XYZ file of C-alpha atoms in Angstrom:
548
model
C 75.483 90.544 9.413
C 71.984 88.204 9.535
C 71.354 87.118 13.045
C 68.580 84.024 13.647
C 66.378 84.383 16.263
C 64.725 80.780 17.514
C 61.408 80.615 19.220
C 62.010 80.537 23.057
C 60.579 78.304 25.606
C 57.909 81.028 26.400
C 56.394 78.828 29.417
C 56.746 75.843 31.995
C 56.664 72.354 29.805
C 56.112 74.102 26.633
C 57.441 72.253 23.589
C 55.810 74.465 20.346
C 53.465 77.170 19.950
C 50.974 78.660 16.746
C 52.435 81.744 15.307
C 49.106 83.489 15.804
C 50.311 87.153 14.136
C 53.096 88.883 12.820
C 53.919 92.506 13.416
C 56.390 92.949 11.057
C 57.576 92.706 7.597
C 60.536 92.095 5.566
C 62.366 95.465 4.834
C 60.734 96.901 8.460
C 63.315 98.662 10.647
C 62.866 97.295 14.685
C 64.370 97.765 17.643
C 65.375 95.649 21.038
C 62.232 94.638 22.744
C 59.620 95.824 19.647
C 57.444 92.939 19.171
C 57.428 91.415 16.314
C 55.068 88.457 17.010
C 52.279 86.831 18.650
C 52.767 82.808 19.543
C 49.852 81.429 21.406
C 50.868 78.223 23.425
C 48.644 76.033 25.591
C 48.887 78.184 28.512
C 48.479 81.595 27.229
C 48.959 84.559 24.329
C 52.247 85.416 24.185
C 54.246 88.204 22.680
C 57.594 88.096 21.545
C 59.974 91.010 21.477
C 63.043 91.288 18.933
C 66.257 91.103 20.686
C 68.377 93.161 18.095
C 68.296 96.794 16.413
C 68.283 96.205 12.790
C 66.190 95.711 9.598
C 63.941 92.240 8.971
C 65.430 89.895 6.985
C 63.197 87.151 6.715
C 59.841 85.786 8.169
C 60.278 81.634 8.370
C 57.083 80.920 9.315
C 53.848 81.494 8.347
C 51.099 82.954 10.632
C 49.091 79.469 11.831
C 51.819 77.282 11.593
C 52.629 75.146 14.634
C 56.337 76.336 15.312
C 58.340 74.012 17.909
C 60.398 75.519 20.326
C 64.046 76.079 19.086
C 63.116 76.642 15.691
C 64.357 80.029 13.637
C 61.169 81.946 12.606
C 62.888 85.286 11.693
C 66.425 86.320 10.483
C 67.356 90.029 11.089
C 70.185 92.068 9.255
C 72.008 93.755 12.178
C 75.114 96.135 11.402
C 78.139 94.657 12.481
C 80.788 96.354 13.877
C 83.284 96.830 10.446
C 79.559 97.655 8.756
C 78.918 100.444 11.018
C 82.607 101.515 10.619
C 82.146 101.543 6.754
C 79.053 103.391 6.636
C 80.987 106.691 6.329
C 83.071 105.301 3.797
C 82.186 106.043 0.005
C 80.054 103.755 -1.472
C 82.444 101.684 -4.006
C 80.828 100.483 -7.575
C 79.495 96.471 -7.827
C 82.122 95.406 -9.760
C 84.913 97.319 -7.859
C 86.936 95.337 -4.825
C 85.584 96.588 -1.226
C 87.120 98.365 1.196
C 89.793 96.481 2.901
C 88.009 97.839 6.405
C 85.185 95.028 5.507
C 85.890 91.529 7.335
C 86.814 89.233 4.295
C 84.605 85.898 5.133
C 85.596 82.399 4.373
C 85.478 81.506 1.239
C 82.441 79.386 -0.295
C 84.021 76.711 -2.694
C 81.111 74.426 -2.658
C 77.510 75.627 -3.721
C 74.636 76.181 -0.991
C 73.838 72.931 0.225
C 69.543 72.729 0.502
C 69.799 71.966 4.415
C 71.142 75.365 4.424
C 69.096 78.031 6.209
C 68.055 80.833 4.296
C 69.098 83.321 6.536
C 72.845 81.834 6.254
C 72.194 82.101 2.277
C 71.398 86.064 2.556
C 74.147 86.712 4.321
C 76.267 85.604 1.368
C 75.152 88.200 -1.001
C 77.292 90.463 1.167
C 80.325 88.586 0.617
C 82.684 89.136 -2.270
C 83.462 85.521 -3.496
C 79.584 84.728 -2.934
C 77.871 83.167 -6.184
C 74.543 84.224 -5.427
C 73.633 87.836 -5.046
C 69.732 88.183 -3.970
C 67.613 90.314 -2.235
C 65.204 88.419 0.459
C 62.317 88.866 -1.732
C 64.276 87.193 -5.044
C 64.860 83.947 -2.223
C 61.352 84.215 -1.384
C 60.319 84.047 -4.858
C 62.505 81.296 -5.722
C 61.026 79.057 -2.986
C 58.156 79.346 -4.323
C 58.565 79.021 -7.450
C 60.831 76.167 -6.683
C 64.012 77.872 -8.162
C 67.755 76.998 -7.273
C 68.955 80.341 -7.175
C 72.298 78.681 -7.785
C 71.313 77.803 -11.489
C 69.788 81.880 -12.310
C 72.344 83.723 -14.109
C 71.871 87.385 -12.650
C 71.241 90.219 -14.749
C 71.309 92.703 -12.457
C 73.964 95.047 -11.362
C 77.420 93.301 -10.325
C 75.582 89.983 -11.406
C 72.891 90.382 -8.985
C 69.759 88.088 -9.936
C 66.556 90.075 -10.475
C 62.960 88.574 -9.913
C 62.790 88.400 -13.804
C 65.641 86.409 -13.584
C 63.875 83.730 -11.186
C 60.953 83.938 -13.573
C 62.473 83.260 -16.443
C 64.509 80.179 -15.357
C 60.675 78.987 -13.858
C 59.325 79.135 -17.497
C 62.184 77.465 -19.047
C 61.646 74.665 -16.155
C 57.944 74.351 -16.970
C 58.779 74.193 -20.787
C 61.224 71.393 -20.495
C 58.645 69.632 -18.180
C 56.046 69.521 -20.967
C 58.758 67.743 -23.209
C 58.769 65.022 -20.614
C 55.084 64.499 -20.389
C 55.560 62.276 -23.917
C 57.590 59.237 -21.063
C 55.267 56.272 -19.962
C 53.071 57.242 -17.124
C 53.229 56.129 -14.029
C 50.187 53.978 -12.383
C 49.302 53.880 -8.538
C 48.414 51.008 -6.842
C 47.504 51.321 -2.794
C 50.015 53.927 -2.934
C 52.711 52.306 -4.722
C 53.863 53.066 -8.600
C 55.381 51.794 -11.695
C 55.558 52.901 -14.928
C 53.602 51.411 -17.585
C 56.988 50.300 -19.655
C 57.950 48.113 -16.561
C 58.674 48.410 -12.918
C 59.888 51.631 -11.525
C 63.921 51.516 -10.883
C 65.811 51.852 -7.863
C 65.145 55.289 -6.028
C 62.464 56.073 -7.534
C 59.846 58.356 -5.931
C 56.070 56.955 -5.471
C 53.942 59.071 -7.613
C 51.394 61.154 -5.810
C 50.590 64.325 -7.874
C 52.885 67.670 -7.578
C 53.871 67.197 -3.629
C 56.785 66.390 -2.674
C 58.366 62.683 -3.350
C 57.484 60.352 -0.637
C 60.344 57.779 1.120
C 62.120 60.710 2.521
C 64.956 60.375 5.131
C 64.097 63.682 7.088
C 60.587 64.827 7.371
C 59.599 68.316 9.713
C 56.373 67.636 11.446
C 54.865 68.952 14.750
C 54.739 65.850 17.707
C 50.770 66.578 17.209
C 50.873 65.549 13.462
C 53.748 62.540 14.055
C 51.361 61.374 16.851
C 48.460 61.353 14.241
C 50.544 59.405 11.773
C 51.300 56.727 14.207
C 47.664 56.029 14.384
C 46.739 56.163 11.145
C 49.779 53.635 10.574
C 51.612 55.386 8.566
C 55.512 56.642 8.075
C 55.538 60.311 8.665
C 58.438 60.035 5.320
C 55.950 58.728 3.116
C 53.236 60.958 3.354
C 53.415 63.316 0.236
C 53.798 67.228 0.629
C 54.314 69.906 -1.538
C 55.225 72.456 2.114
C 58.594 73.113 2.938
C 60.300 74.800 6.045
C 64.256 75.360 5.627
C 64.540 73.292 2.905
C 63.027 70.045 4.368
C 60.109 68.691 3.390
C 57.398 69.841 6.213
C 53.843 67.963 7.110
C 50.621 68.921 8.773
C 47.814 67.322 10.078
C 46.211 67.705 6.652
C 48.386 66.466 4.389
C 48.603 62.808 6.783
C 45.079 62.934 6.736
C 44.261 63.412 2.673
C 47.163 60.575 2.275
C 45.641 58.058 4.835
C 42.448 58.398 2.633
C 44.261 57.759 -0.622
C 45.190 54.686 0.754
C 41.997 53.379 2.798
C 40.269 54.217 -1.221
C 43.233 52.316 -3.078
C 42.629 49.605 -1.022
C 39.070 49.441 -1.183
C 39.421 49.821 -5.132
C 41.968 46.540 -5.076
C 39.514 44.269 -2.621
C 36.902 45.421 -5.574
C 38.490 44.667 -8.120
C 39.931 41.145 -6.513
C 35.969 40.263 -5.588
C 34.981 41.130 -9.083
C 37.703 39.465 -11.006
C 36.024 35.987 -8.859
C 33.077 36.486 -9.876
C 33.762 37.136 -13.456
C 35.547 34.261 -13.689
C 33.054 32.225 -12.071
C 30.161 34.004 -14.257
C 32.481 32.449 -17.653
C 30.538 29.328 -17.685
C 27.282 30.933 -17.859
C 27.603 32.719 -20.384
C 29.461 35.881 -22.082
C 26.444 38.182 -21.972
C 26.352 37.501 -17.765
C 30.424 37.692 -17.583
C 30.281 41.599 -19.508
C 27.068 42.325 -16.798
C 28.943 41.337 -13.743
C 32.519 43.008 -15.202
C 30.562 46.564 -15.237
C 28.927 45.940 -12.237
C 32.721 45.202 -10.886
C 33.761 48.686 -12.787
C 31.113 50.987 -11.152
C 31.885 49.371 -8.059
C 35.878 50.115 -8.370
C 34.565 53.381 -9.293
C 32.462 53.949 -6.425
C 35.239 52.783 -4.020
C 37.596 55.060 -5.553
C 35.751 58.446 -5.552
C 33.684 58.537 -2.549
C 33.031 62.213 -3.006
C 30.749 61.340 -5.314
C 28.077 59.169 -3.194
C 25.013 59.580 -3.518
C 23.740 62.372 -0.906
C 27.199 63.846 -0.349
C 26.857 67.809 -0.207
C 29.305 69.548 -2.742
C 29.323 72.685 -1.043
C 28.020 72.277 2.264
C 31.477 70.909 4.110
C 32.572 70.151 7.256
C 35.061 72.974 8.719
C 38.110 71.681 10.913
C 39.252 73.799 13.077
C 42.421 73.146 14.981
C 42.293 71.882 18.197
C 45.298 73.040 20.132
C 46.876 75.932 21.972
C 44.312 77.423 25.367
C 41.408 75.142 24.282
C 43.473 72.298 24.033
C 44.768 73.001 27.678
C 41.459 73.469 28.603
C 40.258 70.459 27.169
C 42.649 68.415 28.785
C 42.445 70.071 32.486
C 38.266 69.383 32.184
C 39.589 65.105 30.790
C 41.643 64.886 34.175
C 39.229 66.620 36.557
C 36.360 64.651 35.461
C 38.030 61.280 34.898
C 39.760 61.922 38.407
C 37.491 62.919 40.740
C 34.061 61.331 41.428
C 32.133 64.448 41.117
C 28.699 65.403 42.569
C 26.079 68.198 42.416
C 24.359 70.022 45.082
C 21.843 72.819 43.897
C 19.979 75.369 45.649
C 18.428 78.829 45.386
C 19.019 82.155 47.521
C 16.527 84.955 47.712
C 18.287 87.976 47.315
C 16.077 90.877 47.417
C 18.571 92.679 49.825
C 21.496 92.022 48.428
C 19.807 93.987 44.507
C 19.491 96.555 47.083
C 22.386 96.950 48.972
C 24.511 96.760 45.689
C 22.867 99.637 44.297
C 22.778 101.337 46.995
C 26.619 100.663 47.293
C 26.946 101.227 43.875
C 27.252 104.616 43.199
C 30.089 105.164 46.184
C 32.036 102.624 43.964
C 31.555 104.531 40.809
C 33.054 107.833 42.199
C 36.216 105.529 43.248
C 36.217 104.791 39.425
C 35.313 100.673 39.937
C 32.449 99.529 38.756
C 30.348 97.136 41.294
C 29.100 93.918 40.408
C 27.300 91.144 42.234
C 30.465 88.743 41.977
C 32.781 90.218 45.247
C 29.519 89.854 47.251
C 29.379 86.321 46.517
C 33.138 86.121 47.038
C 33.071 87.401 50.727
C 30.458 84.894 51.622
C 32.136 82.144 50.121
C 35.767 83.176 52.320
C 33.193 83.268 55.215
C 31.793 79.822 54.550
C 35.147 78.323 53.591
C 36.277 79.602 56.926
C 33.955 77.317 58.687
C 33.938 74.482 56.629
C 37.566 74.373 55.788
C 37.466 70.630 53.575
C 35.911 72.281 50.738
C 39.123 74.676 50.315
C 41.118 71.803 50.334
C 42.938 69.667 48.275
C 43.827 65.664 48.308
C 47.539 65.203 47.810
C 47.594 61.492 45.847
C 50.702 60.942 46.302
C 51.315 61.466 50.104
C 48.002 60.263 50.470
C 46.573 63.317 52.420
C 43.928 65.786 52.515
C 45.513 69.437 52.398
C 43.598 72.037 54.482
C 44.435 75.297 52.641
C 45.119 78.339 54.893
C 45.340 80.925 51.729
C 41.678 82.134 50.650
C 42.721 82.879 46.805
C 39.511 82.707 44.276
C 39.676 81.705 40.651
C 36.953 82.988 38.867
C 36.381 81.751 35.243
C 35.907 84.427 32.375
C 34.667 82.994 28.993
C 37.161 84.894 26.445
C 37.545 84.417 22.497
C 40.062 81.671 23.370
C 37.954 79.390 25.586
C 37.548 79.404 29.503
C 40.140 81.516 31.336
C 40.336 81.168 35.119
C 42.403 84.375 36.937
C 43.063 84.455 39.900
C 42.305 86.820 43.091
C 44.220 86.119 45.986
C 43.848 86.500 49.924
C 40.533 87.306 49.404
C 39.785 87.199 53.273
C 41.733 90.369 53.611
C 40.221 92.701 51.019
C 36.840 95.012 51.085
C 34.572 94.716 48.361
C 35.590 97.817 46.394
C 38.877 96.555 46.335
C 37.916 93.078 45.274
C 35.962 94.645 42.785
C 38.722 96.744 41.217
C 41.498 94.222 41.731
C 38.840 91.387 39.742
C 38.257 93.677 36.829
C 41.489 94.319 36.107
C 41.839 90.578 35.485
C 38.685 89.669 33.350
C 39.807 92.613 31.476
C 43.553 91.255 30.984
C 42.167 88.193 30.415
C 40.005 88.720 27.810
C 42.563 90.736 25.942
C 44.877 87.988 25.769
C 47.543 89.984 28.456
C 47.087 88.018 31.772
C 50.219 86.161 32.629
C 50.053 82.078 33.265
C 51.039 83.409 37.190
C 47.926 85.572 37.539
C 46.569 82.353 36.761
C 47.405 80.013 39.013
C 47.008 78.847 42.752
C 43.492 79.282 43.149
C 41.558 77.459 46.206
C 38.207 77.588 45.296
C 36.556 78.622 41.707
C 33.469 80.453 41.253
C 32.183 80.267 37.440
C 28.866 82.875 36.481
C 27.075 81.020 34.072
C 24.677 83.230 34.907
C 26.161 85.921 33.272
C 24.995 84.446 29.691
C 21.520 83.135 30.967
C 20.779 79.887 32.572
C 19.795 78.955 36.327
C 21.308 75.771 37.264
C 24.664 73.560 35.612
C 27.194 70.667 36.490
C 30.543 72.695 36.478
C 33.497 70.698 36.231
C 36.127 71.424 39.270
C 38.966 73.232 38.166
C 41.983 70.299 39.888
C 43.230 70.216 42.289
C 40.678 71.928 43.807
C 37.468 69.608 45.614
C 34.827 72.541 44.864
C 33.495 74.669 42.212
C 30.413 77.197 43.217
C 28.440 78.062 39.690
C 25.861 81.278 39.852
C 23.101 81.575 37.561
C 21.252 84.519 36.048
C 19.920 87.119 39.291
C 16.060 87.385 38.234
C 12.720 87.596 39.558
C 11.254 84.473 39.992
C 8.342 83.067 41.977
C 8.463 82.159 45.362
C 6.074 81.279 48.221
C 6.131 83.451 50.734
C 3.379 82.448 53.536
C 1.087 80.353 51.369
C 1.410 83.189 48.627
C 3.199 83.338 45.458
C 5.663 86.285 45.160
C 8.336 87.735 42.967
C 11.255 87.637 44.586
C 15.065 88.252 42.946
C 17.054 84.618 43.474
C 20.219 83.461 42.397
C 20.468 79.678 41.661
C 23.338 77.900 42.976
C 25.229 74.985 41.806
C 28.244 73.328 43.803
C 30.366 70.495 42.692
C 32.109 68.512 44.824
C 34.819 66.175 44.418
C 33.497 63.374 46.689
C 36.820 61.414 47.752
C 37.410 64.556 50.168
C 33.638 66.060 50.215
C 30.816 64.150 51.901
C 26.874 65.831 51.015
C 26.077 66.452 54.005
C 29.128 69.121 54.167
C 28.458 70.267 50.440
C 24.482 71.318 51.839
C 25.500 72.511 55.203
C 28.404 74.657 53.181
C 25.660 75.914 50.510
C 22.829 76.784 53.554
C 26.000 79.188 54.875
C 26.136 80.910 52.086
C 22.793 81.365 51.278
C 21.967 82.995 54.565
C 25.081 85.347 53.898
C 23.722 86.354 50.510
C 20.597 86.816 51.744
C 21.367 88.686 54.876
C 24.587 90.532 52.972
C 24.803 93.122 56.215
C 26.370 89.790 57.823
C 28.825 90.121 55.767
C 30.263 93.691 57.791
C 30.483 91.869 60.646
């Protein structure tokens, strides 16, 4: 029997998701919990696990595509119980009657409508009054070919169709196409057509190459590309497409965006050709010579309105690449839009010698090593940060809009952002106040590690006080981070170096580490921002403060 499996709602508000990779084929055996694919969604990576023991069927989506939540994306054949029953049974020839131990399904006395799924369609060919007997890779083939398996007489064993059968019937198609190229052509104007023998009849499709016929009833399209439509001002059902997803006609971001140009450059070639048809006739009187001059001039500009690829200047093969925007760096995107259009944000920089601190972490380092963590400069700068929250408790706050009122956070949990393949990634180490700095240090690695692997869950993400972000890390001194909301703080580090300083009325190398807090300014005033920086610079710079 073919069981559907529908994308689940793999998160919190989560209404679609990219099919990022597949891990399977058709034909490939699984079992319960194998994972068969990867969907990223705007919080996270996200793998999904089969939920039967069986054999693929079908893959219904294609790796990139923007799947919503609900839909089927893979059919799998799973032995039911009068199939396992059978399988001792002696295999019976094609044309004979099977085994009366088989369930006998209903019967099928109408053919396979199109809004039919195909996994419902495969599990026909196991039926004995089906009328279509193919393999998943004949229905594959016929989709794209653009086949109706129900018009292929099979030639295979017990009537089965073959893929020469599908190919065949595709020839014989494109032959009897050709003897309909001799009707009147059709003509597009602004997106509209007629034939040249008169005006087109009742039903009849708008002409726009080999997609799909526009003026559709039912049109598949992600809220992303429907959204996109709406503000181009067009009807998702009349944008052409030659992209179908169980048999409906399927759009993408693309295909609205070629169509909207077809019509901003039809219109442009009508206003043309209106302005020139003025002139001409107002050029009659002067003569015909002037009246041919201005009609060309009216044709090149038509022309030129029609096929702005070739302008003057235009590259033809230096192009623009579009790359999605969606999935983490779309959720990324729009957390930095409401942090920065929400809170009034303001900068406070300053610089900590920290001479002792390069020392004490190597000396440090080593005892860390034989525990198996590897020591870093970063759970250093998280202790002192606890210890400064501690006494200035309004920058691990948070302003509850709604109740109108500040929230003085007793939980000391650190976010600390990790740049990944994916965009910005902020995990999450929590009661920070009560760990050592080996600990931290092993407990924070596992986490930029997860993270950048694509593995950290959306919870190891989430209900963070205070974010540090190491900028550092890639080269830089000072920055504007942008507070990670609802947070009032962020606390960038740049790049540990030697650097001058004056020391005494002398210039001196010294190791520093350039600091740069953001404040959100509703709940944070300066004079706490400074006062909250000067604490921890004299904890970084005196780090044996920190064992107290």
């Amino acid at each position: 029997m073919i069981e559907e499996f529908r994308l689940p709602d793999v998160g919190e508000g989560v209404a679609e998701g990219e099919l990022v990779e597949w891990h399977v084929e058709p034909g490939d055996e699984v079992v319960e919990d194998q994972v068969v694919a990867e969907v990223e969604t705007d919080k996270a990576l996200v793998e999904v696990p089969s939920p039967y023991n069986g054999t693929v069927a079908e893959l219904l989506a294609e790796e990139g595509e923007i799947v919503p939540v609900g839909d089927v994306i893979i059919t799998f054949e799973v032995p039911g119980e009068d199939e396992q029953a059978g399988e001792t049974a002696e295999p019976e020839p094609a044309a004979e009657p099977r085994p009366e131990s088989e369930a006998e399904p209903e019967p099928e006395p109408e053919p396979a409508s199109e809004t039919e799924t195909d996994a419902a369609a495969d599990a026909e060919e196991h039926a004995p009054d089906a009328r279509v007997f193919a393999p998943p890779s004949v229905r594959r083939l016929a989709r794209e070919l653009g086949v109706d398996l129900a018009t292929v007489d099979g030639s295979g064993p017990g009537g089965r169709i073959t893929e020469g059968d599908v190919r065949a019937t595709a020839e014989g198609a494109a032959e009897a196409s050709e003897d309909e190229e001799s009707a009147p052509a059709a003509v597009s104007f602004g997106g509209r057509s007629a034939t040249s023998g008169g005006d087109a009849g009742d039903g009849q499709a708008v002409e726009t190459g080999d997609a799909t016929p526009a003026g559709r009833s039912r049109t598949l399209a992600a809220p992303a590309t429907r959204k996109l439509a709406e503000e181009e001002g067009l009807d998702i059902d009349d944008v052409p497409t030659d992209e179908e997803r169980e048999g409906e006609a399927f759009v993408t971001p693309d295909h609205v965006r070629a169509y909207a140009d077809a019509q901003r450059a039809a219109q442009e070639a009508d206003a043309a050709a209106v302005s020139a048809a003025g002139e001409g006739a107002a050029a009659t009187e002067t003569g015909a010579g002037e009246t041919e001059a201005s009609d060309a001039e009216a044709a090149a500009s038509a022309d030129a309105a029609a096929a702005p690829e070739a302008a003057p200047g235009a590259s033809s093969g230096d192009e623009d690449e579009r790359v999605p925007y969606r999935g983490v760096r779309r959720a990324i995107g729009e957390q930095m839009q409401r942090s920065k259009y929400t809170a009034p944000h303001v900068s406070h920089h300053d610089t900590a010698v920290v001479d002792d601190l390069v020392a004490l972490r190597a000396e440090l380092k080593p005892h860390a090593e034989e525990r198996g963590v590897s020591l870093t400069y970063m759970p250093f700068v998280m202790a002192a940060v606890v210890k400064a929250l501690k006494e200035f408790p309004v920058l691990n706050a948070m302003l509850d809009e709604e109740a109108e009122e500040i929230v003085y956070r007793k939980e000391y949990h650190l976010g600390v952002a990790v740049a990944t393949e994916a965009g910005l990634m902020v995990p999450v180490v929590r009661d920070v106040d009560r760990k050592g700095g080996v600990e931290l240090a092993s407990e924070l690695g596992g986490l930029v590690e997860r993270a950048r692997e694509r593995k950290i869950t959306r919870e190891e993400m989430q209900g963070s006080t205070f974010t540090l972000t190491n900028f550092g890390a890639i080269g830089g001194e000072y920055a504007t981070p942008i507070i990670n909301y609802p947070e009032v703080a962020i606390l960038g580090l740049g790049a540990i170096e030697q650097r001058p300083v004056v020391e005494n009325g002398e210039v001196v190398a010294r190791h520093t580490l350039p600091l740069s807090l953001s404040i959100d300014h509703r709940v944070v005033d300066g004079a706490d921002a400074g006062r909250f920086t000067n604490r921890v610079i004299e904890l970084l710079e005196n780090p044996r403060l920190l064992l107290l």
